[in-house]
Coordinates of C-alpha atoms in Angstrom, one line a residue:
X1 CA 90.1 83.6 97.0
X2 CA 92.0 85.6 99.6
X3 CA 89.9 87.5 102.4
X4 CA 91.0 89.9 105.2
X5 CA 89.0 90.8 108.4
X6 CA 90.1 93.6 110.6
X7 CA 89.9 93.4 114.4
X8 CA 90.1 95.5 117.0
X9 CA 88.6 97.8 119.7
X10 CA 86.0 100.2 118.2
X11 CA 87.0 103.1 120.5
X12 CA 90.0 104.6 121.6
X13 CA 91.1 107.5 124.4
X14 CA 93.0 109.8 123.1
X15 CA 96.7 109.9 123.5
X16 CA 96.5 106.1 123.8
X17 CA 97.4 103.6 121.0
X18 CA 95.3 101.9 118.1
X19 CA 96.0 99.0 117.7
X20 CA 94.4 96.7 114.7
X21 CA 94.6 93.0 113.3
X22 CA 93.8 92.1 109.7
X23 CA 93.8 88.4 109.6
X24 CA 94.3 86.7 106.0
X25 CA 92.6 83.4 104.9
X26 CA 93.1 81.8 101.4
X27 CA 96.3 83.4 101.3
X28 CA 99.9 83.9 102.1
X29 CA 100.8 86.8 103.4
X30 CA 104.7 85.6 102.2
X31 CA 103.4 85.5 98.4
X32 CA 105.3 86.8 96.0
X33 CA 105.0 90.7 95.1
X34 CA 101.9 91.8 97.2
X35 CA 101.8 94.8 99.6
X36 CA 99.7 94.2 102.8
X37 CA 98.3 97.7 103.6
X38 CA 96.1 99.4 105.7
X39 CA 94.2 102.5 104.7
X40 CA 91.3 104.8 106.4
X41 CA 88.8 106.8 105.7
X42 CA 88.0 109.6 108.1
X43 CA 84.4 111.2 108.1
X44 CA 83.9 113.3 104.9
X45 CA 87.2 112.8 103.4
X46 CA 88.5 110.6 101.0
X47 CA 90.8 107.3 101.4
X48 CA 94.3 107.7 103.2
X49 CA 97.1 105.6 102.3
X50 CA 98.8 104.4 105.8
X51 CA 101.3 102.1 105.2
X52 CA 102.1 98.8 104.1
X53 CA 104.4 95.4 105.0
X54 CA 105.7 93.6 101.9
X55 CA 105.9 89.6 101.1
X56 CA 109.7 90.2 102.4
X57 CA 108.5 92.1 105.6
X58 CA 109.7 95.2 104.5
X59 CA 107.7 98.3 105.6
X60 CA 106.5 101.3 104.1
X61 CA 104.9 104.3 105.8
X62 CA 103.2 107.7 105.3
X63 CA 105.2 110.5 106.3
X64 CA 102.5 112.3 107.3
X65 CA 102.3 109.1 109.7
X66 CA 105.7 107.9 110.3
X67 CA 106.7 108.8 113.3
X68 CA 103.3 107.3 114.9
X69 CA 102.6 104.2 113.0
X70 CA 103.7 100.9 112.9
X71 CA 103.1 98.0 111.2
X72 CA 104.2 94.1 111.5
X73 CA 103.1 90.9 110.8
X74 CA 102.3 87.3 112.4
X75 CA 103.2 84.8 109.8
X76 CA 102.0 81.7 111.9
X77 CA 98.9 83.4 112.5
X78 CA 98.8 84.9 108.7
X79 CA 98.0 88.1 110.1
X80 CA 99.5 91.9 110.2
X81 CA 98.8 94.7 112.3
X82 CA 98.4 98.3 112.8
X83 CA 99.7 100.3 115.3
X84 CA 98.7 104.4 115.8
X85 CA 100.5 105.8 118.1
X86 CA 99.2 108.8 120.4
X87 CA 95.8 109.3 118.8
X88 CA 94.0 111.8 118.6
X89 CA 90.0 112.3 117.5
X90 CA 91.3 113.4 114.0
X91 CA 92.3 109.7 113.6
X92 CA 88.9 108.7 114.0
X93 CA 87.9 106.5 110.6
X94 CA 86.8 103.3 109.0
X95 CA 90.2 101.6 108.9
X96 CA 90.8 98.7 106.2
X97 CA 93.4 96.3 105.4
X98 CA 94.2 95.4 102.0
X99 CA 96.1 92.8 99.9
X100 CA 97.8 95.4 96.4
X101 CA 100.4 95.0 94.4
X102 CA 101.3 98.7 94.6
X103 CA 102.4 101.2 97.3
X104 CA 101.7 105.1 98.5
X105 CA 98.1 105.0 97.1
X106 CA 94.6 103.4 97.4
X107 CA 94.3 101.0 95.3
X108 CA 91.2 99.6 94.5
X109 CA 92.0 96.7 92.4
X110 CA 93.3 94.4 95.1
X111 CA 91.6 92.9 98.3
X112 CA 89.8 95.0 100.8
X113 CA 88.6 94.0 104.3
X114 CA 84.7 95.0 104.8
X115 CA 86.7 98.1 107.4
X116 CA 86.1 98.8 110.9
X117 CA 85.4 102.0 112.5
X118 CA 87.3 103.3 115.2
X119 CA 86.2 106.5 117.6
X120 CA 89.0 108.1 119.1
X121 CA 87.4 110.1 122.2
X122 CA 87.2 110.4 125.9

């Protein structure tokens, strides 16, 4: 049974860069037809697709996020990561990475990491 952890600092200045690891056990993250994705939750809203890198290491982004986000993946370690670019405290959120088969929407279905919570403040 696959599992992801996400790692990373818990607080971040703003204008600085997030940056987060989901590392995968019991899993490839070169299998066939699976979308490894990364998704937050900001306080009081609902989930937010982010973006994703596919078994072929192609990437998907949000537009709403594209020009700040980046996303790539390790696969001696079996791990991918998030990058935020020039944060601000509207990206604080419970960030999660996730192991779907589909792309540009939550999707509960697949694998979720347990999330981590980042603070983006001075």
């Amino acid at each position: 049974q696959v599992q992801l952890q996400e790692s990373g600092p818990g607080l971040v200045k703003p204008s600085q860069t997030l940056s987060l690891t989901c590392t995968v056990s019991g899993g490839s993250i070169t299998a066939n037809y699976y979308y490894w994705t990364w998704i937050r939750q900001s306080p009081g809203k609902g989930l937010e697709w982010m973006g994703a890198v596919s078994y072929s290491d192609n990437t998907y982004y949000s537009p709403s996020l594209e020009s700040r986000i980046s996303i790539s993946r390790d696969t001696s370690k079996n791990q991918f990561t998030l990058q935020l670019r020039s944060v601000t405290p509207e990206d604080t959120a419970v960030y999660y990475c996730c192991r779907v088969r589909t792309l540009w929407h939550p999707d509960r279905s697949g694998s979720w990491g347990q999330g981590t919570h980042v603070t983006v403040s001075s």
